[in-house]
PDB file of C-alpha atoms and ligand atoms in Angstrom:
ATOM      1  CA  MET Z   1     -74.621  27.471  25.863  1.00 52.00           C
ATOM      2  CA  SER Z   2     -70.964  27.144  24.791  1.00 61.00           C
ATOM      3  CA  THR Z   3     -69.804  28.754  21.574  1.00 73.00           C
ATOM      4  CA  LYS Z   4     -67.862  26.892  18.916  1.00 79.00           C
ATOM      5  CA  LYS Z   5     -64.137  27.402  18.811  1.00 82.00           C
ATOM      6  CA  ARG Z   6     -63.120  28.623  15.374  1.00 82.00           C
ATOM      7  CA  ILE Z   7     -60.153  27.246  13.491  1.00 88.00           C
ATOM      8  CA  SER Z   8     -58.998  28.941  10.305  1.00 91.00           C
ATOM      9  CA  ARG Z   9     -58.017  27.296   7.036  1.00 92.00           C
ATOM     10  CA  GLU Z  10     -54.435  28.457   7.631  1.00 95.00           C
ATOM     11  CA  GLU Z  11     -54.371  26.914  11.107  1.00 95.00           C
ATOM     12  CA  ILE Z  12     -55.679  23.626   9.748  1.00 96.00           C
ATOM     13  CA  ALA Z  13     -52.939  23.554   7.100  1.00 95.00           C
ATOM     14  CA  LYS Z  14     -50.332  24.396   9.735  1.00 96.00           C
ATOM     15  CA  TYR Z  15     -51.470  21.661  12.107  1.00 96.00           C
ATOM     16  CA  GLN Z  16     -51.856  19.133   9.294  1.00 95.00           C
ATOM     17  CA  GLU Z  17     -48.192  19.616   8.575  1.00 94.00           C
ATOM     18  CA  LEU Z  18     -47.306  19.466  12.262  1.00 96.00           C
ATOM     19  CA  LEU Z  19     -49.299  16.287  12.859  1.00 95.00           C
ATOM     20  CA  GLU Z  20     -48.306  14.385   9.729  1.00 91.00           C
ATOM     21  CA  GLY Z  21     -46.608  11.167  10.786  1.00 91.00           C
ATOM     22  CA  LYS Z  22     -47.223  11.802  14.502  1.00 95.00           C
ATOM     23  CA  ALA Z  23     -48.285   9.010  16.867  1.00 96.00           C
ATOM     24  CA  ALA Z  24     -52.017   8.493  17.331  1.00 97.00           C
ATOM     25  CA  GLU Z  25     -51.810   9.525  20.999  1.00 98.00           C
ATOM     26  CA  ASP Z  26     -50.124  12.789  20.021  1.00 97.00           C
ATOM     27  CA  ILE Z  27     -52.869  13.592  17.523  1.00 97.00           C
ATOM     28  CA  ILE Z  28     -55.567  12.917  20.120  1.00 98.00           C
ATOM     29  CA  ARG Z  29     -53.683  14.914  22.755  1.00 98.00           C
ATOM     30  CA  TRP Z  30     -53.368  17.831  20.351  1.00 97.00           C
ATOM     31  CA  ALA Z  31     -57.142  17.820  19.773  1.00 97.00           C
ATOM     32  CA  VAL Z  32     -57.900  17.585  23.515  1.00 97.00           C
ATOM     33  CA  ASP Z  33     -55.529  20.491  24.240  1.00 96.00           C
ATOM     34  CA  PHE Z  34     -56.655  22.630  21.318  1.00 96.00           C
ATOM     35  CA  PHE Z  35     -60.406  22.364  21.876  1.00 95.00           C
ATOM     36  CA  GLY Z  36     -60.688  21.206  25.486  1.00 95.00           C
ATOM     37  CA  PRO Z  37     -61.686  17.654  26.471  1.00 94.00           C
ATOM     38  CA  THR Z  38     -65.425  18.227  26.502  1.00 94.00           C
ATOM     39  CA  ARG Z  39     -65.593  19.962  23.107  1.00 96.00           C
ATOM     40  CA  ILE Z  40     -64.476  16.926  21.132  1.00 97.00           C
ATOM     41  CA  ALA Z  41     -65.838  13.392  21.133  1.00 98.00           C
ATOM     42  CA  LEU Z  42     -65.067  10.046  19.634  1.00 98.00           C
ATOM     43  CA  ALA Z  43     -67.817   8.884  17.300  1.00 97.00           C
ATOM     44  CA  SER Z  44     -67.444   5.194  18.038  1.00 97.00           C
ATOM     45  CA  SER Z  45     -68.936   2.390  15.999  1.00 96.00           C
ATOM     46  CA  LEU Z  46     -67.328   0.017  18.527  1.00 97.00           C
ATOM     47  CA  SER Z  47     -65.005  -1.117  15.718  1.00 95.00           C
ATOM     48  CA  ALA Z  48     -61.528  -2.405  16.579  1.00 96.00           C
ATOM     49  CA  GLU Z  49     -60.075   0.971  15.562  1.00 96.00           C
ATOM     50  CA  ASP Z  50     -62.574   2.932  17.658  1.00 97.00           C
ATOM     51  CA  GLN Z  51     -61.893   0.700  20.631  1.00 98.00           C
ATOM     52  CA  VAL Z  52     -58.185   1.520  20.342  1.00 98.00           C
ATOM     53  CA  ILE Z  53     -59.020   5.232  20.324  1.00 98.00           C
ATOM     54  CA  THR Z  54     -61.353   4.863  23.315  1.00 98.00           C
ATOM     55  CA  ASP Z  55     -58.511   3.239  25.242  1.00 98.00           C
ATOM     56  CA  MET Z  56     -56.137   6.068  24.300  1.00 98.00           C
ATOM     57  CA  LEU Z  57     -58.656   8.854  24.896  1.00 98.00           C
ATOM     58  CA  VAL Z  58     -59.560   7.574  28.362  1.00 97.00           C
ATOM     59  CA  SER Z  59     -55.884   7.416  29.304  1.00 97.00           C
ATOM     60  CA  ILE Z  60     -55.324  10.977  28.028  1.00 97.00           C
ATOM     61  CA  THR Z  61     -58.272  12.629  29.765  1.00 96.00           C
ATOM     62  CA  PRO Z  62     -60.736  11.510  32.454  1.00 93.00           C
ATOM     63  CA  GLU Z  63     -63.282  13.783  30.754  1.00 95.00           C
ATOM     64  CA  ALA Z  64     -63.222  11.775  27.507  1.00 93.00           C
ATOM     65  CA  LYS Z  65     -66.468  11.896  25.533  1.00 97.00           C
ATOM     66  CA  VAL Z  66     -67.526   8.902  23.462  1.00 98.00           C
ATOM     67  CA  PHE Z  67     -70.808   8.448  21.644  1.00 98.00           C
ATOM     68  CA  THR Z  68     -72.219   5.787  19.356  1.00 98.00           C
ATOM     69  CA  LEU Z  69     -75.133   5.540  16.941  1.00 98.00           C
ATOM     70  CA  ASP Z  70     -77.708   2.850  17.581  1.00 98.00           C
ATOM     71  CA  THR Z  71     -79.324   2.296  14.189  1.00 98.00           C
ATOM     72  CA  GLY Z  72     -81.751  -0.248  15.591  1.00 98.00           C
ATOM     73  CA  ARG Z  73     -80.217  -2.900  13.314  1.00 98.00           C
ATOM     74  CA  LEU Z  74     -77.006  -3.738  15.187  1.00 98.00           C
ATOM     75  CA  PHE Z  75     -75.707  -7.175  16.136  1.00 98.00           C
ATOM     76  CA  GLN Z  76     -76.167  -8.351  19.736  1.00 98.00           C
ATOM     77  CA  GLU Z  77     -72.361  -8.731  19.841  1.00 98.00           C
ATOM     78  CA  THR Z  78     -72.077  -4.982  19.225  1.00 98.00           C
ATOM     79  CA  TYR Z  79     -74.273  -4.206  22.236  1.00 98.00           C
ATOM     80  CA  ASP Z  80     -72.159  -6.649  24.225  1.00 98.00           C
ATOM     81  CA  VAL Z  81     -68.911  -4.836  23.413  1.00 98.00           C
ATOM     82  CA  LEU Z  82     -70.601  -1.524  24.203  1.00 98.00           C
ATOM     83  CA  GLU Z  83     -71.459  -2.844  27.648  1.00 98.00           C
ATOM     84  CA  ARG Z  84     -68.013  -4.337  28.260  1.00 98.00           C
ATOM     85  CA  THR Z  85     -66.403  -1.037  27.249  1.00 98.00           C
ATOM     86  CA  ARG Z  86     -68.614   0.951  29.631  1.00 97.00           C
ATOM     87  CA  LEU Z  87     -67.685  -1.357  32.467  1.00 97.00           C
ATOM     88  CA  LYS Z  88     -63.953  -1.557  31.775  1.00 97.00           C
ATOM     89  CA  TYR Z  89     -63.361   2.173  31.406  1.00 97.00           C
ATOM     90  CA  LYS Z  90     -66.160   3.312  33.719  1.00 96.00           C
ATOM     91  CA  ILE Z  91     -67.367   5.785  31.126  1.00 96.00           C
ATOM     92  CA  ASN Z  92     -70.819   6.647  29.971  1.00 94.00           C
ATOM     93  CA  ILE Z  93     -70.905   6.053  26.221  1.00 97.00           C
ATOM     94  CA  GLU Z  94     -73.715   8.201  24.913  1.00 98.00           C
ATOM     95  CA  VAL Z  95     -76.072   6.287  22.610  1.00 98.00           C
ATOM     96  CA  CYS Z  96     -77.734   8.361  19.870  1.00 98.00           C
ATOM     97  CA  PHE Z  97     -80.912   7.103  18.226  1.00 98.00           C
ATOM     98  CA  PRO Z  98     -82.571   7.941  14.899  1.00 98.00           C
ATOM     99  CA  ASP Z  99     -85.765   9.924  14.668  1.00 98.00           C
ATOM    100  CA  THR Z 100     -88.580   7.460  15.373  1.00 98.00           C
ATOM    101  CA  ALA Z 101     -91.086   9.033  12.977  1.00 98.00           C
ATOM    102  CA  ALA Z 102     -88.585   9.036  10.094  1.00 98.00           C
ATOM    103  CA  VAL Z 103     -87.744   5.343  10.639  1.00 98.00           C
ATOM    104  CA  GLU Z 104     -91.425   4.429  10.859  1.00 98.00           C
ATOM    105  CA  GLU Z 105     -92.291   6.269   7.663  1.00 98.00           C
ATOM    106  CA  MET Z 106     -89.387   4.714   5.741  1.00 98.00           C
ATOM    107  CA  VAL Z 107     -90.033   1.159   6.910  1.00 98.00           C
ATOM    108  CA  ASN Z 108     -93.772   1.396   6.394  1.00 98.00           C
ATOM    109  CA  GLU Z 109     -93.311   2.764   2.894  1.00 98.00           C
ATOM    110  CA  LYS Z 110     -90.443   0.567   1.654  1.00 98.00           C
ATOM    111  CA  GLY Z 111     -90.227  -2.396   4.006  1.00 98.00           C
ATOM    112  CA  PRO Z 112     -87.648  -3.419   6.617  1.00 98.00           C
ATOM    113  CA  ASN Z 113     -85.100  -4.610   4.028  1.00 97.00           C
ATOM    114  CA  LEU Z 114     -85.303  -1.691   1.597  1.00 98.00           C
ATOM    115  CA  PHE Z 115     -81.500  -1.371   1.406  1.00 96.00           C
ATOM    116  CA  TYR Z 116     -81.158  -4.493  -0.747  1.00 95.00           C
ATOM    117  CA  TYR Z 117     -83.275  -3.085  -3.578  1.00 95.00           C
ATOM    118  CA  SER Z 118     -81.260  -0.022  -4.645  1.00 94.00           C
ATOM    119  CA  VAL Z 119     -78.307   2.201  -3.723  1.00 93.00           C
ATOM    120  CA  GLU Z 120     -80.821   5.011  -3.288  1.00 95.00           C
ATOM    121  CA  ASN Z 121     -82.786   3.019  -0.702  1.00 97.00           C
ATOM    122  CA  ARG Z 122     -79.613   1.998   1.077  1.00 96.00           C
ATOM    123  CA  LYS Z 123     -78.450   5.582   1.289  1.00 95.00           C
ATOM    124  CA  GLN Z 124     -81.850   6.656   2.559  1.00 98.00           C
ATOM    125  CA  CYS Z 125     -81.655   4.073   5.338  1.00 98.00           C
ATOM    126  CA  CYS Z 126     -78.090   5.092   6.237  1.00 96.00           C
ATOM    127  CA  SER Z 127     -79.131   8.720   6.168  1.00 97.00           C
ATOM    128  CA  ILE Z 128     -82.062   8.260   8.541  1.00 98.00           C
ATOM    129  CA  ARG Z 129     -80.463   5.734  10.863  1.00 98.00           C
ATOM    130  CA  LYS Z 130     -76.887   7.085  10.923  1.00 97.00           C
ATOM    131  CA  VAL Z 131     -76.142  10.358   9.169  1.00 96.00           C
ATOM    132  CA  GLN Z 132     -78.936  12.468  10.612  1.00 97.00           C
ATOM    133  CA  PRO Z 133     -78.391  11.360  14.233  1.00 97.00           C
ATOM    134  CA  LEU Z 134     -74.660  11.947  13.726  1.00 96.00           C
ATOM    135  CA  ARG Z 135     -75.254  15.455  12.358  1.00 96.00           C
ATOM    136  CA  LYS Z 136     -77.453  16.283  15.305  1.00 97.00           C
ATOM    137  CA  LYS Z 137     -74.808  15.142  17.763  1.00 97.00           C
ATOM    138  CA  LEU Z 138     -71.939  16.853  15.924  1.00 97.00           C
ATOM    139  CA  SER Z 139     -73.714  20.202  15.984  1.00 96.00           C
ATOM    140  CA  SER Z 140     -72.837  20.420  19.691  1.00 95.00           C
ATOM    141  CA  LEU Z 141     -69.098  19.761  19.206  1.00 97.00           C
ATOM    142  CA  ASP Z 142     -65.960  21.486  17.897  1.00 96.00           C
ATOM    143  CA  GLY Z 143     -64.240  18.312  16.746  1.00 97.00           C
ATOM    144  CA  TRP Z 144     -64.990  14.641  16.242  1.00 96.00           C
ATOM    145  CA  VAL Z 145     -62.522  11.823  16.430  1.00 97.00           C
ATOM    146  CA  CYS Z 146     -62.810   8.887  14.010  1.00 94.00           C
ATOM    147  CA  GLY Z 147     -61.012   5.575  13.561  1.00 93.00           C
ATOM    148  CA  LEU Z 148     -60.540   5.858   9.790  1.00 90.00           C
ATOM    149  CA  LYS Z 149     -57.383   4.451   8.219  1.00 86.00           C
ATOM    150  CA  ARG Z 150     -55.965   5.349   4.832  1.00 82.00           C
ATOM    151  CA  GLU Z 151     -55.676   1.707   3.854  1.00 76.00           C
ATOM    152  CA  GLN Z 152     -59.376   1.014   4.409  1.00 65.00           C
ATOM    153  CA  SER Z 153     -60.756   1.690   0.947  1.00 57.00           C
ATOM    154  CA  VAL Z 154     -60.352   3.505  -2.345  1.00 55.00           C
ATOM    155  CA  THR Z 155     -62.523   6.280  -0.940  1.00 57.00           C
ATOM    156  CA  ARG Z 156     -60.203   6.933   2.046  1.00 59.00           C
ATOM    157  CA  SER Z 157     -56.702   7.004   0.550  1.00 64.00           C
ATOM    158  CA  ASP Z 158     -56.194  10.792   0.856  1.00 79.00           C
ATOM    159  CA  LEU Z 159     -57.137  11.189   4.538  1.00 85.00           C
ATOM    160  CA  GLN Z 160     -55.270  13.690   6.730  1.00 92.00           C
ATOM    161  CA  ALA Z 161     -54.731  13.577  10.514  1.00 95.00           C
ATOM    162  CA  ILE Z 162     -57.086  16.545  10.793  1.00 96.00           C
ATOM    163  CA  GLU Z 163     -59.551  17.771   8.179  1.00 95.00           C
ATOM    164  CA  TRP Z 164     -62.297  20.347   8.029  1.00 95.00           C
ATOM    165  CA  ASP Z 165     -65.657  18.596   7.862  1.00 94.00           C
ATOM    166  CA  GLY Z 166     -67.624  21.098   5.821  1.00 93.00           C
ATOM    167  CA  ASN Z 167     -70.822  19.036   5.904  1.00 90.00           C
ATOM    168  CA  ASN Z 168     -70.995  19.244   9.663  1.00 93.00           C
ATOM    169  CA  GLY Z 169     -69.035  22.431  10.375  1.00 94.00           C
ATOM    170  CA  LEU Z 170     -66.344  21.095  12.706  1.00 96.00           C
ATOM    171  CA  LEU Z 171     -62.896  19.545  12.655  1.00 96.00           C
ATOM    172  CA  LYS Z 172     -62.495  15.847  12.009  1.00 96.00           C
ATOM    173  CA  ILE Z 173     -59.588  14.144  13.757  1.00 97.00           C
ATOM    174  CA  ASN Z 174     -58.234  10.887  12.323  1.00 96.00           C
ATOM    175  CA  PRO Z 175     -55.483   9.638  14.670  1.00 97.00           C
ATOM    176  CA  LEU Z 176     -55.139   6.202  13.058  1.00 96.00           C
ATOM    177  CA  ILE Z 177     -54.611   7.234   9.438  1.00 93.00           C
ATOM    178  CA  HIS Z 178     -51.197   5.568   9.244  1.00 91.00           C
ATOM    179  CA  TRP Z 179     -52.147   2.411  11.099  1.00 94.00           C
ATOM    180  CA  ASN Z 180     -52.685  -0.957   9.525  1.00 91.00           C
ATOM    181  CA  GLU Z 181     -54.854  -3.843  10.616  1.00 90.00           C
ATOM    182  CA  GLN Z 182     -52.013  -5.648  12.361  1.00 94.00           C
ATOM    183  CA  GLN Z 183     -51.108  -2.609  14.483  1.00 96.00           C
ATOM    184  CA  VAL Z 184     -54.718  -2.282  15.616  1.00 96.00           C
ATOM    185  CA  TRP Z 185     -54.863  -5.900  16.755  1.00 97.00           C
ATOM    186  CA  ASP Z 186     -51.442  -5.792  18.373  1.00 98.00           C
ATOM    187  CA  TYR Z 187     -52.599  -2.797  20.429  1.00 98.00           C
ATOM    188  CA  ILE Z 188     -55.872  -4.509  21.386  1.00 98.00           C
ATOM    189  CA  LYS Z 189     -54.139  -7.657  22.581  1.00 98.00           C
ATOM    190  CA  LYS Z 190     -51.330  -5.843  24.373  1.00 98.00           C
ATOM    191  CA  ASN Z 191     -53.703  -3.519  26.234  1.00 98.00           C
ATOM    192  CA  ASP Z 192     -56.569  -5.966  26.762  1.00 98.00           C
ATOM    193  CA  VAL Z 193     -58.994  -3.684  24.941  1.00 98.00           C
ATOM    194  CA  PRO Z 194     -62.580  -5.011  24.670  1.00 98.00           C
ATOM    195  CA  TYR Z 195     -63.493  -5.939  21.095  1.00 98.00           C
ATOM    196  CA  ASN Z 196     -66.460  -7.291  19.200  1.00 98.00           C
ATOM    197  CA  PHE Z 197     -66.318 -11.099  19.224  1.00 97.00           C
ATOM    198  CA  LEU Z 198     -67.652 -11.169  15.660  1.00 97.00           C
ATOM    199  CA  HIS Z 199     -64.095 -10.268  14.645  1.00 95.00           C
ATOM    200  CA  ASP Z 200     -63.102 -13.791  15.739  1.00 96.00           C
ATOM    201  CA  ARG Z 201     -65.745 -15.211  13.373  1.00 95.00           C
ATOM    202  CA  GLY Z 202     -64.570 -13.642  10.121  1.00 93.00           C
ATOM    203  CA  PHE Z 203     -66.122 -10.184  10.391  1.00 93.00           C
ATOM    204  CA  PRO Z 204     -63.311  -7.625   9.887  1.00 89.00           C
ATOM    205  CA  SER Z 205     -65.634  -4.622   9.519  1.00 88.00           C
ATOM    206  CA  ILE Z 206     -68.918  -4.597  11.432  1.00 94.00           C
ATOM    207  CA  GLY Z 207     -71.914  -2.383  10.808  1.00 95.00           C
ATOM    208  CA  CYS Z 208     -75.609  -3.171  10.817  1.00 97.00           C
ATOM    209  CA  ALA Z 209     -76.505  -6.869  10.874  1.00 97.00           C
ATOM    210  CA  PRO Z 210     -78.363  -7.006   7.534  1.00 96.00           C
ATOM    211  CA  CYS Z 211     -75.551  -5.134   5.750  1.00 95.00           C
ATOM    212  CA  THR Z 212     -72.550  -7.005   7.159  1.00 95.00           C
ATOM    213  CA  ARG Z 213     -71.297 -10.497   6.477  1.00 94.00           C
ATOM    214  CA  ALA Z 214     -68.166 -12.519   7.206  1.00 93.00           C
ATOM    215  CA  VAL Z 215     -65.371 -12.552   4.613  1.00 92.00           C
ATOM    216  CA  LYS Z 216     -62.982 -15.306   3.616  1.00 88.00           C
ATOM    217  CA  PRO Z 217     -59.279 -15.108   4.560  1.00 85.00           C
ATOM    218  CA  GLY Z 218     -57.438 -12.855   2.091  1.00 83.00           C
ATOM    219  CA  GLU Z 219     -60.581 -11.066   0.889  1.00 84.00           C
ATOM    220  CA  ASP Z 220     -60.702  -7.258   1.061  1.00 81.00           C
ATOM    221  CA  ILE Z 221     -61.752  -6.249   4.578  1.00 75.00           C
ATOM    222  CA  ARG Z 222     -64.543  -4.015   3.266  1.00 77.00           C
ATOM    223  CA  SER Z 223     -66.010  -6.736   1.062  1.00 83.00           C
ATOM    224  CA  GLY Z 224     -68.273  -7.856   3.888  1.00 86.00           C
ATOM    225  CA  ARG Z 225     -70.080  -4.511   3.931  1.00 84.00           C
ATOM    226  CA  TRP Z 226     -72.876  -3.802   1.397  1.00 87.00           C
ATOM    227  CA  TRP Z 227     -71.432  -6.614  -0.702  1.00 85.00           C
ATOM    228  CA  TRP Z 228     -74.146  -6.218  -3.335  1.00 85.00           C
ATOM    229  CA  GLU Z 229     -72.874  -2.707  -4.262  1.00 84.00           C
ATOM    230  CA  LEU Z 230     -69.867  -1.519  -6.309  1.00 72.00           C
ATOM    231  CA  PRO Z 231     -66.824  -0.338  -4.226  1.00 70.00           C
ATOM    232  CA  GLU Z 232     -67.272   3.333  -5.146  1.00 64.00           C
ATOM    233  CA  TYR Z 233     -70.729   3.385  -3.515  1.00 64.00           C
ATOM    234  CA  LYS Z 234     -69.583   1.759  -0.301  1.00 65.00           C
ATOM    235  CA  GLU Z 235     -69.766   4.649   2.117  1.00 65.00           C
ATOM    236  CA  CYS Z 236     -72.651   5.232   4.455  1.00 61.00           C
ATOM    237  CA  GLY Z 237     -72.349   9.014   4.269  1.00 62.00           C
ATOM    238  CA  LEU Z 238     -70.800   9.403   7.721  1.00 64.00           C
ATOM    239  CA  HIS Z 239     -67.407  10.256   6.210  1.00 63.00           C
ATOM    240  CA  LYS Z 240     -68.237  12.100   3.014  1.00 58.00           C
TER     241      LYS Z 240
HETATM  242 FE1  SF4 M   1     -79.624   0.776   7.067  1.00 76.40          FE
HETATM  243 FE2  SF4 M   1     -77.810  -1.051   6.333  1.00 76.40          FE
HETATM  244 FE3  SF4 M   1     -77.158   1.570   6.463  1.00 76.40          FE
HETATM  245 FE4  SF4 M   1     -77.609   0.132   8.688  1.00 76.40          FE
HETATM  246  S1  SF4 M   1     -75.926  -0.134   7.196  1.00 76.40           S
HETATM  247  S2  SF4 M   1     -78.345   2.157   8.301  1.00 76.40           S
HETATM  248  S3  SF4 M   1     -79.331  -1.202   8.023  1.00 76.40           S
HETATM  249  S4  SF4 M   1     -78.622   0.568   5.052  1.00 76.40           S
END
């Protein structure tokens, strides 16, 4: 069993300074070099941002690790982009599932659409279907790479290129913090990166099918997620 590589608070501060304003590829390369390619992984939701990172990660190391969470409530289009990504890059994207007994108990107690009835129910569903499987997977890693951008929401405006994830006990690497939507799509088109076709049908941010809807042009890109909740509640707990 491999032991976790430790990184001190001082080292994190030093590298935060070093990586501020650096290109996304440089941030990923730093993480691969610092921890080793098999000790970090991209937690991919198959979003446009995560697809960009997959493309970069695969070009940086042939040992790239990518995993995704299958909540059991995803769109077919999301499985389709998962498959196209596996085929294009010839990588095995690990699929992590929630605990069957916990899902059964929740659904049998509160129904399949519990998330619409209260924030508490919604968080319970996200916890069982996403957060707990993520925690389990992260416990085997030294760092996880995410596609978060500072511009994404009020809850993400103070992101750093690297941050200590105290909830999960490992480093979080955010190579795209300075990117905007246009840069993501320019990269995807230029590099022929597979993407979820729902993006062409008005879905800027795609999660589970019952909790995601299309938005109108000009609307906030997060307004299609958990649209029945106030903006300050709109996190699934993956990025607390
Ligand atoms: Fe459940 Fe919706 Fe969260 Fe998916 S996004 S885990 S369906 S509450």
